[in-house]
Coordinates of C-alpha atoms and ligand atoms in Angstrom, one line a residue:
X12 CA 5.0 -22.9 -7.5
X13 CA 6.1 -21.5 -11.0
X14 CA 8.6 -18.4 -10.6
X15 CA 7.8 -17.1 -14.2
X16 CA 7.0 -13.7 -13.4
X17 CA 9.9 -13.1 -11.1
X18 CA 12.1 -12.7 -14.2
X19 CA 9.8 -9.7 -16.1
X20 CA 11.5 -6.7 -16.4
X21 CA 8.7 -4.0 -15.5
X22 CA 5.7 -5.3 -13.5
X23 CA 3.0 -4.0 -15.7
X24 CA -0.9 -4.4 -14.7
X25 CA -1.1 -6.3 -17.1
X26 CA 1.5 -8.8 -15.9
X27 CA -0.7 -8.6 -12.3
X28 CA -3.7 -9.9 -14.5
X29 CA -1.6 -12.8 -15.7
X30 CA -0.5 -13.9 -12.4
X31 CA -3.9 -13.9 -11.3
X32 CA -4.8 -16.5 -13.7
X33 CA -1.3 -18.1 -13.7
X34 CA -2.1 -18.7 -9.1
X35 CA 1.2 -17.0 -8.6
X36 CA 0.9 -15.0 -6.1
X37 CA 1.5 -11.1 -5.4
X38 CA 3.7 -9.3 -3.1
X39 CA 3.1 -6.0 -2.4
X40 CA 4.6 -3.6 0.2
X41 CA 4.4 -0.2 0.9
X42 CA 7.4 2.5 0.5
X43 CA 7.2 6.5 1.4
X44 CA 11.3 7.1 0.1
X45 CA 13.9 6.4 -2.5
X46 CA 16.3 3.6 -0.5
X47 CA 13.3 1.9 1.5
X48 CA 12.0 1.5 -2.6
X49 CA 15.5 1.1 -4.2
X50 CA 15.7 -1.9 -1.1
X51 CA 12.2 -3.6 -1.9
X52 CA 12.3 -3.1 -6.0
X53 CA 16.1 -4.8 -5.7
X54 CA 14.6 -7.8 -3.2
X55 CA 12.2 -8.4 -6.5
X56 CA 8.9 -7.0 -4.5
X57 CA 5.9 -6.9 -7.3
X58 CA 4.0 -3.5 -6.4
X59 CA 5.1 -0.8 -4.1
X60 CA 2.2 1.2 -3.1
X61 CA 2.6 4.5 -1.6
X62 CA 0.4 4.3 1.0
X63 CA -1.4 7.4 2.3
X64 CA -0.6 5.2 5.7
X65 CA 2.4 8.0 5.0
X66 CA 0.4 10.2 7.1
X67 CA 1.1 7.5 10.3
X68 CA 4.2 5.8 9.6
X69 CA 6.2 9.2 8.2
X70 CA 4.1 12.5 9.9
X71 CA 3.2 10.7 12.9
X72 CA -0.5 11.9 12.6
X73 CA -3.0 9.5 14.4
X74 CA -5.0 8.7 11.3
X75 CA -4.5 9.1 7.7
X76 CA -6.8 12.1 6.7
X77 CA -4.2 14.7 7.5
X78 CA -1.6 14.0 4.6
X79 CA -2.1 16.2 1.0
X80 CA -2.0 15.8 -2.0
X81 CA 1.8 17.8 -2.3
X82 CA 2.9 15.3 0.2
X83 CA 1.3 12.6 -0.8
X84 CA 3.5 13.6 -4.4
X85 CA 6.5 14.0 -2.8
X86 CA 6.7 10.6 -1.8
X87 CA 5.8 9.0 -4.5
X88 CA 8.4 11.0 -6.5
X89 CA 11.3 9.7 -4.0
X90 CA 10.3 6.6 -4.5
X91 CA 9.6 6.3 -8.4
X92 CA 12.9 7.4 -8.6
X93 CA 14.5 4.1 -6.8
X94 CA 12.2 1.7 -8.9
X95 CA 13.0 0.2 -11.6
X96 CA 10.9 -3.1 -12.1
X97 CA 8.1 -3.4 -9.5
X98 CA 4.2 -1.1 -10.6
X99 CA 4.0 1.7 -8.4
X100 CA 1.0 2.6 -7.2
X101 CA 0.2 6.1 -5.1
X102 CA -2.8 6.5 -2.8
X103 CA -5.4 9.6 -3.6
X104 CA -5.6 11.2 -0.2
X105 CA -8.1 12.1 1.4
X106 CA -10.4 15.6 -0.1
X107 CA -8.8 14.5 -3.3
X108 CA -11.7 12.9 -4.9
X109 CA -14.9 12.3 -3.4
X110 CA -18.0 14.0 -4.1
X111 CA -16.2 15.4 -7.2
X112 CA -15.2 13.6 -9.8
X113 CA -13.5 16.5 -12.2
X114 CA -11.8 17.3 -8.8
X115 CA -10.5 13.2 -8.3
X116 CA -9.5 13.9 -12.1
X117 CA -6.9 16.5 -11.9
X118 CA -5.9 14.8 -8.7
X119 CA -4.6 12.2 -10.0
X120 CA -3.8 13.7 -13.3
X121 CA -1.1 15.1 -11.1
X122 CA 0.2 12.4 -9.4
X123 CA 0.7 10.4 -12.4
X124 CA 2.0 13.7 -14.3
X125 CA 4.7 14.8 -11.3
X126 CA 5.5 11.5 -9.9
X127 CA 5.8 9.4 -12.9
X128 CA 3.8 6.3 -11.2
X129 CA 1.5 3.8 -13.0
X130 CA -1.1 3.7 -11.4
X131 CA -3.5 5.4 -8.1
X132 CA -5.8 3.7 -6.0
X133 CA -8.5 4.9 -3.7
X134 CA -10.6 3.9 -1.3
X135 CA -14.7 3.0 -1.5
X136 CA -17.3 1.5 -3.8
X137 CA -20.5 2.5 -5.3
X138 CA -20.3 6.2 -3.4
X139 CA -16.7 6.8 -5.9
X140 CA -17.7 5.2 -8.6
X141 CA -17.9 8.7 -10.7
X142 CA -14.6 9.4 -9.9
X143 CA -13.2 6.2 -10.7
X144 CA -14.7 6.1 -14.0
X145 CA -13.8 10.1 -15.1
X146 CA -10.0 8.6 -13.8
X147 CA -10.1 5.8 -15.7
X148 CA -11.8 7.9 -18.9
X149 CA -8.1 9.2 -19.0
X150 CA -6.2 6.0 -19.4
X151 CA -4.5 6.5 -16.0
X152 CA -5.1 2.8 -14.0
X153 CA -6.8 2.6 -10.4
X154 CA -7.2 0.2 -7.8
X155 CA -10.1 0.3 -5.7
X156 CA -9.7 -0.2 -2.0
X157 CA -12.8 -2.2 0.2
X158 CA -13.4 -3.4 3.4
X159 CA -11.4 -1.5 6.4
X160 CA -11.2 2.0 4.6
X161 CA -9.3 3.9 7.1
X162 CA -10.4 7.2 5.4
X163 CA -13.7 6.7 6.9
X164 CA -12.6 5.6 10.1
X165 CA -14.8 8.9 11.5
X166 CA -17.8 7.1 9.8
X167 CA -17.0 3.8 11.7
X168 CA -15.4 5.0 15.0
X169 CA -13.2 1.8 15.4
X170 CA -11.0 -0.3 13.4
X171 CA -12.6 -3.6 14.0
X172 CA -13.2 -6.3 11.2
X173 CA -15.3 -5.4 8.0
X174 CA -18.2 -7.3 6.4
X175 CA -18.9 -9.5 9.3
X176 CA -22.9 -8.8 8.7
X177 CA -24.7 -10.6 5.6
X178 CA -25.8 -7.2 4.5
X179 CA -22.7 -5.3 4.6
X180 CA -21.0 -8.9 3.1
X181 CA -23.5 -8.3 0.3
X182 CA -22.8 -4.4 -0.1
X183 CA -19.0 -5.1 -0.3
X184 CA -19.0 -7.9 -3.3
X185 CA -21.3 -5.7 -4.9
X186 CA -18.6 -2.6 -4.6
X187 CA -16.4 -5.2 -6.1
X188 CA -18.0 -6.2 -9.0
X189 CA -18.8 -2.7 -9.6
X190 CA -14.9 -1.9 -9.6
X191 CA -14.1 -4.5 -11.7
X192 CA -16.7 -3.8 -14.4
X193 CA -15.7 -0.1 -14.7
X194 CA -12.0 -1.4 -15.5
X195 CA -10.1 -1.1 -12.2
X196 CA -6.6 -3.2 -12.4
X197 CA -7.2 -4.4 -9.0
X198 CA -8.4 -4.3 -5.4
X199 CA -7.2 -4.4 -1.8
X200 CA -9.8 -6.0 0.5
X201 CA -8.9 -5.0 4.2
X202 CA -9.9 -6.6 7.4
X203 CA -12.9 -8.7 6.4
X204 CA -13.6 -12.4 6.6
X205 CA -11.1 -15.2 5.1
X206 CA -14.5 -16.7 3.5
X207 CA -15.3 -13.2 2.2
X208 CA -12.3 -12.2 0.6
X209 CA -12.3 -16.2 -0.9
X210 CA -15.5 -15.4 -2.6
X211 CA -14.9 -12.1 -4.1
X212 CA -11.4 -13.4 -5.3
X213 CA -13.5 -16.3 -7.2
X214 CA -15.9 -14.3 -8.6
X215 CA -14.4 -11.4 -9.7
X216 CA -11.8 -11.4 -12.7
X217 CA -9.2 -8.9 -11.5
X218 CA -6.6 -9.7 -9.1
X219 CA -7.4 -9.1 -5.3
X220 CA -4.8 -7.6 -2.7
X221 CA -5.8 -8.6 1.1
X222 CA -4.6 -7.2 4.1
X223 CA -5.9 -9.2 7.1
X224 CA -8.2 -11.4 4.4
X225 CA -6.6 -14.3 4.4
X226 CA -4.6 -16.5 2.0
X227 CA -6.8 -16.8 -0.6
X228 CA -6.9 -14.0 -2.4
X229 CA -4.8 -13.1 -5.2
X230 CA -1.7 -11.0 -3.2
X231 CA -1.1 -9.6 0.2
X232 CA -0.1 -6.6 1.2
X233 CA 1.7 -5.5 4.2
X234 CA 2.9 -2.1 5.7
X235 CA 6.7 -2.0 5.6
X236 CA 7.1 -0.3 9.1
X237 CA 4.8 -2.3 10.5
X238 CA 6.4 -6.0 9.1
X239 CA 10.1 -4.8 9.9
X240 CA 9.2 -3.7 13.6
X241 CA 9.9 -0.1 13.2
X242 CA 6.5 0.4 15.0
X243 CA 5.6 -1.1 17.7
X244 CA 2.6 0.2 18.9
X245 CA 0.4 -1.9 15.9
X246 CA -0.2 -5.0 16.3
X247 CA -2.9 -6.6 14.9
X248 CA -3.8 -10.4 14.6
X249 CA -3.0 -10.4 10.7
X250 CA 0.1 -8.5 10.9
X251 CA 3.5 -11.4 10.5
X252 CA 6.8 -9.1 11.9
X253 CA 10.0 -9.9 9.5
X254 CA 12.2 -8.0 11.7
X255 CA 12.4 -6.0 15.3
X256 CA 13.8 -2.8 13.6
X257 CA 13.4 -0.7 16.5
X258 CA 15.2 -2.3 19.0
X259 CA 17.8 -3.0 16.4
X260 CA 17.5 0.6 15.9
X261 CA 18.1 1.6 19.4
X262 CA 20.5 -0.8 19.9
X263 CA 22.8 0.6 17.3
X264 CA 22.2 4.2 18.0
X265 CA 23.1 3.2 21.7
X266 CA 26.1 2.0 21.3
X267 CA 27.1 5.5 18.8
X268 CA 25.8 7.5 21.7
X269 CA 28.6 5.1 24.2
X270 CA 31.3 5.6 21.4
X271 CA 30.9 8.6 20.6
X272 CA 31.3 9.7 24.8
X273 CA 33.9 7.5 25.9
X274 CA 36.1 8.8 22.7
X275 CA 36.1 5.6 20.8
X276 CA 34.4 7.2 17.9
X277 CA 36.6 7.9 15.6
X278 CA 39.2 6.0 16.1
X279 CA 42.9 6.9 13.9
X280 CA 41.8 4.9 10.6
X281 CA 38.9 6.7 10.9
X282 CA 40.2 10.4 10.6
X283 CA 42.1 12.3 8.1
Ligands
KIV20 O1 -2.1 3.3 3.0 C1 -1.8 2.1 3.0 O2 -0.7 1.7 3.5 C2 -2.8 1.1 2.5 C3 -2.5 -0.3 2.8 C4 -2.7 -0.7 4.2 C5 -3.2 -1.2 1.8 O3 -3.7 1.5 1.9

């Protein structure tokens, strides 16, 4: 495998469409806050995408519809601000741009102007297209988002795999090529076939992000909580866990709690 890329100094979209056609592969991860980003960007982790998945892994809410738009910029300004080479990316929540594309405009017209990210992705196909081309009319770089959309999981009512029938197969490399021609930087496909995601990473020139798509795609993408352990509830087949963060967690936090009763914490050399 070449390592040419590791060595850039600013991941650019550009440099993404260079790796695509180079086979080097991707690494993406999400971040919410300034050390989890300072952490990945220093580990030499390509894209950092602020996922709206914010709403779960940092609110606690059960889906991620809740989280705004102010939120949504808070985070991404915490973590801008511990980057220095991996592209940043910041999800458009939901409300923010469907069904009105001067509306998904100014939306992401200010996340790129108060954050100071490179880039915004969303989620959907044909039904956003407007909106991705009115963003895109501005200069400011999206990534589309197909497959497992959890925006829509209302539409859907489950989070089962994507695209398993010919027709909605057919409807999502459609989506894609439609992405790609308007001039999106890239794509996550989520939860779909390994044969699926295969095909639309052939056909289409820009580079393809899967999560739960299998390995031949262009990158992968991962949820940091979720692939350091620090929830535990989530566990789906595609998901690989780096780490058991929460019982190291608890384990730490346990012993504090001991120290701290039996008067071991602090100890003379650690007291003025
Ligand atoms: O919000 C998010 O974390 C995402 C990834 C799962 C791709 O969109």
């Amino acid at each position: 495998m070449t390592a040419s890329y590791r060595n850039v100094q600013k991941v650019t979209t550009h440099v993404l469409q260079e790796m695509k056609l180079q086979g080097e592969k991707i690494a993406m991860l999400t971040a919410y806050d300034f050390s989890f980003a300072k952490i990945l960007d220093g580990a030499g982790i390509d894209v950092i995408l602020v996922g709206d998945s914010a709403s779960n892994v940092m609110a606690g809410h059960t889906s991620t519809l809740p989280i705004t738009l102010n939120e949504m910029i808070y985070h991404g300004c915490s973590v801008v601000r511990g980057v220095k080479r991996a592209l940043v990316i910041i999800d458009m929540p939901f409300g923010t741009y469907q069904g009105n594309s001067k509306e998904a405009l100014s939306s992401a017209i200010r996340i790129m102007k108060e954050t100071g990210a490179d880039a915004v992705k969303l989620e959907g196909g044909k039904e956003v297209l407007e909106s991705v081309d009115r963003i895109l009319s501005a200069g400011i770089p999206v990534m589309g988002h197909l497959g497992l959309t959890p925006q829509s999981i209302h539409k859907f009512g489950t989070y089962v795999v994507r695209a398993s029938t010919e027709d909605e197969a057919n409807k999502l490399v459609d989506d894609a090529h439609l992405l790609s021609n308007a001039g999106c930087f890239g794509i996550v496909l989520e939860k779909i076939p390994a044969k699926l995601a295969e095909r639309v990473t052939r056909e289409v020139k820009i580079p393809i992000i899967g999560i739960g798509a299998g390995k031949e795609v262009d990158g992968q993408v991962l949820v940091i909580h979720d692939m350091l352990g620090i929830t535990q509830e989530f566990s789906p087949r595609f998901l690989r866990r780096y780490h058991n963060l929460s019982e190291e967690i608890k384990g730490s936090v346990t012993a504090y709690i001991n120290d701290v009763k039996s008067l071991d914490f602090p100890n003379e050399r650690e007291q003025y």
